[in-house]
Amino acid sequence: EVLPLLTEGVAVAAVNGPESVVISGDEDAVRAIEETFAKGGVRTRRLRVSHAFHSARMDGMLAEFGEVLQGVEFRAPSVPVVSNVSGVVAGEELCSPEYWVRHVRETVRFADGLSTLRELGVGSFLELGPDGTLSALADGDGLPVLR
């Protein structure tokens, strides 16, 4: 439903569930989309964030961020990690600066990641963060612990 309303200055920042998406970008354009949905009776909520992550507003810092990451020593995870970039179990790509640059800019595939985890037999989810928003999307199987 949101795709036809996107303009050049707005991107889908995250697909968190079938009825939960996040858009990001130029504030006026995001606000116009927000108002369109609110007029149609769809509940909207603005996120408290410092930057318009996962949108073109981040493009200006990507090259420098990539340079900084060249100095980071990456190691393969010792436990499986589901990528928010792809929504599937990640491998060696987690050890590259390019992956983390993409992570800043591309859509977060949280819903796909949940599906992958369920396919792997995971039934309970623990949310470590300042809010309980994402654990609620785990169909009652999520527990926020830092709220």
CSV table of N, CA and C in Angstrom, one decimal:
chain,number,residue,atom,x,y,z
A,1,GLU,N,0.8,-1.2,0.0
A,1,GLU,CA,0.0,0.0,0.0
A,1,GLU,C,0.8,1.3,0.0
A,2,VAL,N,2.0,1.2,0.6
A,2,VAL,CA,2.8,2.4,0.7
A,2,VAL,C,3.6,2.7,-0.6
A,3,LEU,N,4.0,1.6,-1.4
A,3,LEU,CA,4.8,1.8,-2.5
A,3,LEU,C,4.3,2.8,-3.5
A,4,PRO,N,3.1,2.9,-3.9
A,4,PRO,CA,2.6,3.9,-4.8
A,4,PRO,C,2.7,5.3,-4.3
A,5,LEU,N,2.9,5.5,-3.0
A,5,LEU,CA,3.0,6.8,-2.5
A,5,LEU,C,4.4,7.3,-2.3
A,6,LEU,N,5.4,6.5,-2.5
A,6,LEU,CA,6.8,6.9,-2.3
A,6,LEU,C,7.2,7.9,-3.4
A,7,THR,N,8.0,8.8,-3.0
A,7,THR,CA,8.5,9.8,-3.9
A,7,THR,C,10.0,9.6,-3.9
A,8,GLU,N,10.7,10.4,-4.7
A,8,GLU,CA,12.2,10.3,-4.8
A,8,GLU,C,12.9,10.5,-3.5
A,9,GLY,N,12.3,11.3,-2.6
A,9,GLY,CA,12.9,11.5,-1.3
A,9,GLY,C,12.5,10.6,-0.2
A,10,VAL,N,11.7,9.5,-0.5
A,10,VAL,CA,11.3,8.6,0.6
A,10,VAL,C,11.5,7.2,0.1
A,11,ALA,N,12.0,6.4,1.1
A,11,ALA,CA,12.2,4.9,0.9
A,11,ALA,C,11.5,4.1,1.9
A,12,VAL,N,11.3,2.8,1.6
A,12,VAL,CA,10.9,1.9,2.7
A,12,VAL,C,12.1,1.6,3.5
A,13,ALA,N,12.1,2.0,4.7
A,13,ALA,CA,13.3,1.7,5.6
A,13,ALA,C,13.2,0.3,6.2
A,14,ALA,N,12.0,-0.2,6.5
A,14,ALA,CA,11.9,-1.5,7.1
A,14,ALA,C,10.6,-2.1,6.8
A,15,VAL,N,10.6,-3.4,6.6
A,15,VAL,CA,9.4,-4.2,6.5
A,15,VAL,C,9.4,-5.1,7.7
A,16,ASN,N,8.7,-4.7,8.7
A,16,ASN,CA,8.7,-5.4,10.0
A,16,ASN,C,7.6,-6.5,10.1
A,17,GLY,N,6.6,-6.4,9.3
A,17,GLY,CA,5.5,-7.3,9.3
A,17,GLY,C,4.5,-7.0,8.2
A,18,PRO,N,3.5,-7.8,7.9
A,18,PRO,CA,2.6,-7.5,6.8
A,18,PRO,C,1.8,-6.2,7.0
A,19,GLU,N,1.7,-5.7,8.2
A,19,GLU,CA,1.0,-4.5,8.4
A,19,GLU,C,1.8,-3.5,9.2
A,20,SER,N,3.1,-3.7,9.1
A,20,SER,CA,4.1,-2.8,9.8
A,20,SER,C,5.3,-2.5,8.9
A,21,VAL,N,5.3,-1.3,8.3
A,21,VAL,CA,6.4,-0.8,7.6
A,21,VAL,C,6.9,0.5,8.1
A,22,VAL,N,8.1,0.8,7.8
A,22,VAL,CA,8.7,2.1,8.2
A,22,VAL,C,9.2,2.8,7.0
A,23,ILE,N,8.9,4.0,6.8
A,23,ILE,CA,9.4,4.8,5.7
A,23,ILE,C,10.3,5.8,6.3
A,24,SER,N,11.3,6.3,5.4
A,24,SER,CA,12.3,7.2,5.9
A,24,SER,C,12.7,8.1,4.7
A,25,GLY,N,13.1,9.3,5.0
A,25,GLY,CA,13.6,10.2,4.0
A,25,GLY,C,13.3,11.6,4.3
A,26,ASP,N,13.1,12.4,3.3
A,26,ASP,CA,12.9,13.9,3.4
A,26,ASP,C,11.6,14.1,4.3
A,27,GLU,N,11.8,14.9,5.3
A,27,GLU,CA,10.7,15.0,6.3
A,27,GLU,C,9.3,15.4,5.8
A,28,ASP,N,9.3,16.4,4.9
A,28,ASP,CA,8.0,16.9,4.3
A,28,ASP,C,7.4,15.8,3.5
A,29,ALA,N,8.1,15.0,2.8
A,29,ALA,CA,7.6,13.9,1.9
A,29,ALA,C,7.1,12.8,2.8
A,30,VAL,N,7.8,12.5,3.9
A,30,VAL,CA,7.4,11.4,4.8
A,30,VAL,C,6.1,11.9,5.5
A,31,ARG,N,6.1,13.1,5.9
A,31,ARG,CA,4.9,13.6,6.6
A,31,ARG,C,3.6,13.6,5.7
A,32,ALA,N,3.8,13.8,4.4
A,32,ALA,CA,2.7,13.8,3.5
A,32,ALA,C,2.1,12.4,3.3
A,33,ILE,N,3.0,11.4,3.3
A,33,ILE,CA,2.6,10.0,3.2
A,33,ILE,C,1.9,9.6,4.6
A,34,GLU,N,2.5,10.0,5.7
A,34,GLU,CA,1.9,9.8,7.0
A,34,GLU,C,0.5,10.3,7.1
A,35,GLU,N,0.3,11.5,6.6
A,35,GLU,CA,-1.0,12.2,6.6
A,35,GLU,C,-2.0,11.4,5.7
A,36,THR,N,-1.6,11.0,4.6
A,36,THR,CA,-2.5,10.2,3.7
A,36,THR,C,-3.0,9.0,4.4
A,37,PHE,N,-2.1,8.2,5.0
A,37,PHE,CA,-2.5,7.0,5.7
A,37,PHE,C,-3.4,7.4,6.9
A,38,ALA,N,-3.1,8.4,7.7
A,38,ALA,CA,-3.9,8.8,8.8
A,38,ALA,C,-5.3,9.2,8.4
A,39,LYS,N,-5.4,9.9,7.3
A,39,LYS,CA,-6.8,10.2,6.8
A,39,LYS,C,-7.6,9.0,6.4
A,40,GLY,N,-6.9,7.9,6.0
A,40,GLY,CA,-7.6,6.7,5.7
A,40,GLY,C,-7.8,5.8,6.9
A,41,GLY,N,-7.5,6.3,8.1
A,41,GLY,CA,-7.8,5.6,9.3
A,41,GLY,C,-6.7,4.6,9.7
A,42,VAL,N,-5.6,4.7,9.1
A,42,VAL,CA,-4.4,3.8,9.4
A,42,VAL,C,-3.6,4.5,10.5
A,43,ARG,N,-3.4,3.7,11.6
A,43,ARG,CA,-2.6,4.3,12.7
A,43,ARG,C,-1.1,4.4,12.3
A,44,THR,N,-0.6,5.6,12.5
A,44,THR,CA,0.8,5.9,12.2
A,44,THR,C,1.5,6.4,13.4
A,45,ARG,N,2.8,6.2,13.4
A,45,ARG,CA,3.6,6.7,14.6
A,45,ARG,C,5.0,7.1,14.1
A,46,ARG,N,5.4,8.3,14.5
A,46,ARG,CA,6.7,8.7,14.1
A,46,ARG,C,7.8,8.1,15.1
A,47,LEU,N,8.8,7.6,14.5
A,47,LEU,CA,9.9,7.1,15.3
A,47,LEU,C,10.9,8.2,15.8
A,48,ARG,N,11.4,8.0,17.0
A,48,ARG,CA,12.3,9.0,17.5
A,48,ARG,C,13.7,8.5,17.1
A,49,VAL,N,14.2,9.1,16.0
A,49,VAL,CA,15.6,8.7,15.5
A,49,VAL,C,16.4,9.9,15.2
A,50,SER,N,17.7,9.8,15.2
A,50,SER,CA,18.6,10.9,14.9
A,50,SER,C,18.7,11.2,13.4
A,51,HIS,N,18.6,10.2,12.6
A,51,HIS,CA,18.8,10.4,11.1
A,51,HIS,C,17.8,9.5,10.4
A,52,ALA,N,17.6,9.9,9.1
A,52,ALA,CA,16.7,9.1,8.2
A,52,ALA,C,17.4,7.9,7.6
A,53,PHE,N,17.7,6.9,8.5
A,53,PHE,CA,18.4,5.7,8.1
A,53,PHE,C,17.7,5.0,7.1
A,54,HIS,N,18.4,4.2,6.2
A,54,HIS,CA,17.8,3.4,5.2
A,54,HIS,C,17.1,4.2,4.1
A,55,SER,N,17.6,5.4,3.9
A,55,SER,CA,17.0,6.2,2.8
A,55,SER,C,18.2,7.0,2.2
A,56,ALA,N,17.9,7.7,1.1
A,56,ALA,CA,18.9,8.4,0.3
A,56,ALA,C,19.5,9.5,1.2
A,57,ARG,N,18.9,9.9,2.3
A,57,ARG,CA,19.5,10.9,3.2
A,57,ARG,C,20.8,10.4,3.8
A,58,MET,N,21.1,9.1,3.7
A,58,MET,CA,22.3,8.6,4.3
A,58,MET,C,23.4,8.5,3.2
A,59,ASP,N,23.1,8.7,2.0
A,59,ASP,CA,24.1,8.5,0.9
A,59,ASP,C,25.4,9.4,1.1
A,60,GLY,N,25.3,10.5,1.7
A,60,GLY,CA,26.4,11.4,1.8
A,60,GLY,C,27.5,10.9,2.8
A,61,MET,N,27.1,9.9,3.6
A,61,MET,CA,28.1,9.4,4.6
A,61,MET,C,28.6,8.0,4.3
A,62,LEU,N,28.0,7.4,3.3
A,62,LEU,CA,28.4,6.0,3.0
A,62,LEU,C,29.8,5.8,2.7
A,63,ALA,N,30.4,6.6,1.8
A,63,ALA,CA,31.8,6.4,1.4
A,63,ALA,C,32.7,6.5,2.6
A,64,GLU,N,32.5,7.6,3.4
A,64,GLU,CA,33.3,7.8,4.6
A,64,GLU,C,33.1,6.6,5.6
A,65,PHE,N,31.9,6.2,5.8
A,65,PHE,CA,31.6,5.1,6.7
A,65,PHE,C,32.4,3.8,6.2
A,66,GLY,N,32.3,3.6,4.9
A,66,GLY,CA,33.1,2.5,4.4
A,66,GLY,C,34.6,2.6,4.6
A,67,GLU,N,35.1,3.8,4.5
A,67,GLU,CA,36.5,4.0,4.8
A,67,GLU,C,36.8,3.7,6.3
A,68,VAL,N,36.0,4.1,7.2
A,68,VAL,CA,36.2,3.8,8.6
A,68,VAL,C,36.1,2.3,8.9
A,69,LEU,N,35.2,1.7,8.2
A,69,LEU,CA,35.1,0.2,8.4
A,69,LEU,C,36.3,-0.6,7.9
A,70,GLN,N,37.0,0.0,7.0
A,70,GLN,CA,38.2,-0.7,6.5
A,70,GLN,C,39.2,-0.9,7.6
A,71,GLY,N,39.2,-0.1,8.7
A,71,GLY,CA,40.1,-0.3,9.8
A,71,GLY,C,39.5,-1.2,10.9
A,72,VAL,N,38.3,-1.8,10.7
A,72,VAL,CA,37.7,-2.6,11.7
A,72,VAL,C,38.1,-4.1,11.4
A,73,GLU,N,38.5,-4.8,12.4
A,73,GLU,CA,38.8,-6.3,12.2
A,73,GLU,C,37.5,-7.1,12.5
A,74,PHE,N,37.0,-7.7,11.4
A,74,PHE,CA,35.8,-8.4,11.5
A,74,PHE,C,36.1,-9.9,11.7
A,75,ARG,N,35.2,-10.6,12.4
A,75,ARG,CA,35.4,-12.0,12.6
A,75,ARG,C,34.0,-12.7,12.3
A,76,ALA,N,34.0,-13.9,11.8
A,76,ALA,CA,32.8,-14.6,11.6
A,76,ALA,C,32.1,-14.9,12.9
A,77,PRO,N,30.8,-14.8,12.9
A,77,PRO,CA,30.0,-15.0,14.2
A,77,PRO,C,30.2,-16.5,14.6
A,78,SER,N,30.1,-16.7,15.9
A,78,SER,CA,30.2,-18.0,16.4
A,78,SER,C,28.9,-18.7,16.6
A,79,VAL,N,27.8,-17.9,16.4
A,79,VAL,CA,26.4,-18.4,16.4
A,79,VAL,C,25.8,-17.9,15.1
A,80,PRO,N,24.8,-18.6,14.5
A,80,PRO,CA,24.2,-18.2,13.3
A,80,PRO,C,23.5,-16.8,13.5
A,81,VAL,N,23.6,-16.0,12.5
A,81,VAL,CA,23.1,-14.6,12.5
A,81,VAL,C,22.2,-14.5,11.3
A,82,VAL,N,20.9,-14.0,11.5
A,82,VAL,CA,20.0,-13.7,10.4
A,82,VAL,C,20.2,-12.3,10.1
A,83,SER,N,20.5,-12.0,8.8
A,83,SER,CA,20.8,-10.7,8.3
A,83,SER,C,19.5,-9.9,8.2
A,84,ASN,N,19.6,-8.6,8.6
A,84,ASN,CA,18.5,-7.7,8.4
A,84,ASN,C,18.5,-7.1,7.0
A,85,VAL,N,19.6,-7.4,6.3
A,85,VAL,CA,19.7,-6.9,4.9
A,85,VAL,C,19.0,-7.9,4.0
A,86,SER,N,19.2,-9.2,4.2
A,86,SER,CA,18.7,-10.2,3.3
A,86,SER,C,17.5,-11.0,3.9
A,87,GLY,N,17.4,-11.1,5.2
A,87,GLY,CA,16.4,-11.8,5.9
A,87,GLY,C,16.7,-13.3,6.0
A,88,VAL,N,17.9,-13.7,5.6
A,88,VAL,CA,18.3,-15.1,5.7
A,88,VAL,C,19.6,-15.2,6.6
A,89,VAL,N,19.9,-16.4,6.9
A,89,VAL,CA,21.2,-16.6,7.7
A,89,VAL,C,22.4,-16.1,6.9
A,90,ALA,N,23.1,-15.3,7.5
A,90,ALA,CA,24.3,-14.7,6.9
A,90,ALA,C,25.5,-15.5,7.1
A,91,GLY,N,26.5,-15.3,6.2
A,91,GLY,CA,27.8,-16.0,6.3
A,91,GLY,C,28.9,-15.0,6.3
A,92,GLU,N,29.9,-15.2,5.5
A,92,GLU,CA,31.1,-14.4,5.5
A,92,GLU,C,30.8,-12.9,5.1
A,93,GLU,N,29.6,-12.6,4.5
A,93,GLU,CA,29.4,-11.2,4.2
A,93,GLU,C,29.3,-10.3,5.4
A,94,LEU,N,29.1,-10.9,6.6
A,94,LEU,CA,29.1,-10.1,7.8
A,94,LEU,C,30.5,-9.5,8.1
A,95,CYS,N,31.5,-10.1,7.5
A,95,CYS,CA,32.9,-9.7,7.8
A,95,CYS,C,33.4,-8.7,6.8
A,96,SER,N,32.5,-8.1,6.0
A,96,SER,CA,33.0,-7.1,5.0
A,96,SER,C,32.4,-5.8,5.3
A,97,PRO,N,33.2,-4.7,5.1
A,97,PRO,CA,32.7,-3.4,5.3
A,97,PRO,C,31.5,-3.1,4.4
A,98,GLU,N,31.6,-3.6,3.2
A,98,GLU,CA,30.5,-3.4,2.2
A,98,GLU,C,29.1,-3.8,2.8
A,99,TYR,N,29.1,-4.9,3.5
A,99,TYR,CA,27.8,-5.4,4.1
A,99,TYR,C,27.2,-4.3,5.0
A,100,TRP,N,28.1,-3.8,5.9
A,100,TRP,CA,27.6,-2.8,6.9
A,100,TRP,C,27.3,-1.5,6.2
A,101,VAL,N,27.9,-1.1,5.1
A,101,VAL,CA,27.5,0.1,4.4
A,101,VAL,C,26.1,-0.1,3.8
A,102,ARG,N,25.9,-1.3,3.2
A,102,ARG,CA,24.6,-1.7,2.7
A,102,ARG,C,23.5,-1.6,3.8
A,103,HIS,N,23.9,-2.1,5.0
A,103,HIS,CA,23.0,-2.2,6.1
A,103,HIS,C,22.4,-0.8,6.5
A,104,VAL,N,23.2,0.2,6.4
A,104,VAL,CA,22.8,1.6,6.7
A,104,VAL,C,21.8,2.1,5.6
A,105,ARG,N,21.9,1.7,4.4
A,105,ARG,CA,21.2,2.2,3.3
A,105,ARG,C,20.0,1.4,2.9
A,106,GLU,N,20.1,0.1,2.9
A,106,GLU,CA,19.0,-0.8,2.4
A,106,GLU,C,17.9,-1.0,3.4
A,107,THR,N,16.8,-1.5,2.9
A,107,THR,CA,15.6,-1.8,3.7
A,107,THR,C,15.9,-2.9,4.7
A,108,VAL,N,15.5,-2.7,5.9
A,108,VAL,CA,15.6,-3.7,6.9
A,108,VAL,C,14.5,-4.8,6.7
A,109,ARG,N,14.9,-6.1,6.6
A,109,ARG,CA,14.0,-7.2,6.2
A,109,ARG,C,13.6,-8.0,7.5
A,110,PHE,N,13.1,-7.3,8.5
A,110,PHE,CA,12.8,-7.9,9.8
A,110,PHE,C,11.8,-9.0,9.6
A,111,ALA,N,10.7,-8.8,8.9
A,111,ALA,CA,9.7,-9.8,8.7
A,111,ALA,C,10.3,-11.0,8.1
A,112,ASP,N,11.1,-10.9,7.1
A,112,ASP,CA,11.7,-12.0,6.4
A,112,ASP,C,12.6,-12.8,7.4
A,113,GLY,N,13.4,-12.0,8.2
A,113,GLY,CA,14.2,-12.6,9.2
A,113,GLY,C,13.4,-13.5,10.2
A,114,LEU,N,12.2,-12.9,10.7
A,114,LEU,CA,11.4,-13.7,11.5
A,114,LEU,C,10.9,-15.0,10.9
A,115,SER,N,10.5,-14.9,9.6
A,115,SER,CA,10.1,-16.1,8.9
A,115,SER,C,11.3,-17.1,8.8
A,116,THR,N,12.5,-16.7,8.5
A,116,THR,CA,13.6,-17.6,8.4
A,116,THR,C,13.8,-18.3,9.8
A,117,LEU,N,13.8,-17.5,10.9
A,117,LEU,CA,14.0,-18.1,12.2
A,117,LEU,C,12.9,-19.1,12.5
A,118,ARG,N,11.6,-18.8,12.2
A,118,ARG,CA,10.6,-19.8,12.4
A,118,ARG,C,10.8,-21.1,11.6
A,119,GLU,N,11.2,-20.9,10.3
A,119,GLU,CA,11.6,-22.1,9.5
A,119,GLU,C,12.7,-22.9,10.1
A,120,LEU,N,13.6,-22.3,10.9
A,120,LEU,CA,14.7,-23.0,11.5
A,120,LEU,C,14.3,-23.5,12.9
A,121,GLY,N,13.0,-23.3,13.3
A,121,GLY,CA,12.5,-23.9,14.5
A,121,GLY,C,12.5,-23.0,15.7
A,122,VAL,N,12.9,-21.8,15.5
A,122,VAL,CA,12.9,-20.8,16.7
A,122,VAL,C,11.5,-20.5,17.0
A,123,GLY,N,11.1,-20.5,18.3
A,123,GLY,CA,9.8,-20.2,18.7
A,123,GLY,C,9.6,-19.1,19.7
A,124,SER,N,10.8,-18.6,20.3
A,124,SER,CA,10.7,-17.5,21.2
A,124,SER,C,11.8,-16.5,20.8
A,125,PHE,N,11.5,-15.2,21.1
A,125,PHE,CA,12.4,-14.2,20.7
A,125,PHE,C,12.6,-13.2,21.8
A,126,LEU,N,13.8,-12.8,22.0
A,126,LEU,CA,14.1,-11.9,23.1
A,126,LEU,C,14.6,-10.6,22.5
A,127,GLU,N,13.9,-9.5,22.8
A,127,GLU,CA,14.3,-8.2,22.2
A,127,GLU,C,15.2,-7.4,23.2
A,128,LEU,N,16.4,-7.1,22.8
A,128,LEU,CA,17.3,-6.3,23.6
A,128,LEU,C,17.4,-4.9,23.0
A,129,GLY,N,16.7,-4.0,23.6
A,129,GLY,CA,16.7,-2.6,23.0
A,129,GLY,C,15.8,-1.8,23.9
A,130,PRO,N,15.8,-0.5,23.6
A,130,PRO,CA,15.1,0.5,24.4
A,130,PRO,C,13.5,0.4,24.3
A,131,ASP,N,13.0,-0.4,23.4
A,131,ASP,CA,11.6,-0.4,23.2
A,131,ASP,C,11.1,-1.9,23.1
A,132,GLY,N,9.8,-2.1,23.0
A,132,GLY,CA,9.3,-3.4,22.8
A,132,GLY,C,8.6,-3.6,21.5
A,133,THR,N,8.8,-2.7,20.6
A,133,THR,CA,8.1,-2.6,19.3
A,133,THR,C,8.3,-3.9,18.5
A,134,LEU,N,9.5,-4.4,18.3
A,134,LEU,CA,9.7,-5.5,17.4
A,134,LEU,C,9.3,-6.8,18.0
A,135,SER,N,9.4,-7.0,19.3
A,135,SER,CA,9.0,-8.2,20.0
A,135,SER,C,7.5,-8.4,19.8
A,136,ALA,N,6.7,-7.4,19.8
A,136,ALA,CA,5.3,-7.5,19.6
A,136,ALA,C,4.9,-8.1,18.2
A,137,LEU,N,5.8,-7.9,17.2
A,137,LEU,CA,5.6,-8.4,15.9
A,137,LEU,C,5.9,-9.9,15.8
A,138,ALA,N,6.4,-10.5,16.8
A,138,ALA,CA,6.7,-12.0,16.8
A,138,ALA,C,5.5,-12.8,17.3
A,139,ASP,N,4.3,-12.3,17.1
A,139,ASP,CA,3.0,-13.0,17.3
A,139,ASP,C,3.0,-13.6,18.8
A,140,GLY,N,3.3,-12.7,19.7
A,140,GLY,CA,3.2,-13.1,21.1
A,140,GLY,C,4.3,-14.0,21.6
A,141,ASP,N,5.3,-14.3,20.7
A,141,ASP,CA,6.4,-15.1,21.1
A,141,ASP,C,7.7,-14.3,21.4
A,142,GLY,N,7.5,-12.9,21.6
A,142,GLY,CA,8.6,-12.1,21.8
A,142,GLY,C,8.5,-11.5,23.2
A,143,LEU,N,9.7,-11.2,23.8
A,143,LEU,CA,9.8,-10.7,25.1
A,143,LEU,C,10.8,-9.5,25.1
A,144,PRO,N,10.3,-8.3,25.4
A,144,PRO,CA,11.2,-7.2,25.5
A,144,PRO,C,11.8,-7.1,26.9
A,145,VAL,N,13.1,-6.9,27.0
A,145,VAL,CA,13.7,-7.0,28.4
A,145,VAL,C,14.3,-5.7,28.9
A,146,LEU,N,14.5,-4.7,28.0
A,146,LEU,CA,15.1,-3.4,28.5
A,146,LEU,C,14.2,-2.3,28.5
A,147,ARG,N,12.9,-2.5,28.4
A,147,ARG,CA,11.9,-1.4,28.3
A,147,ARG,C,11.9,-0.6,29.5
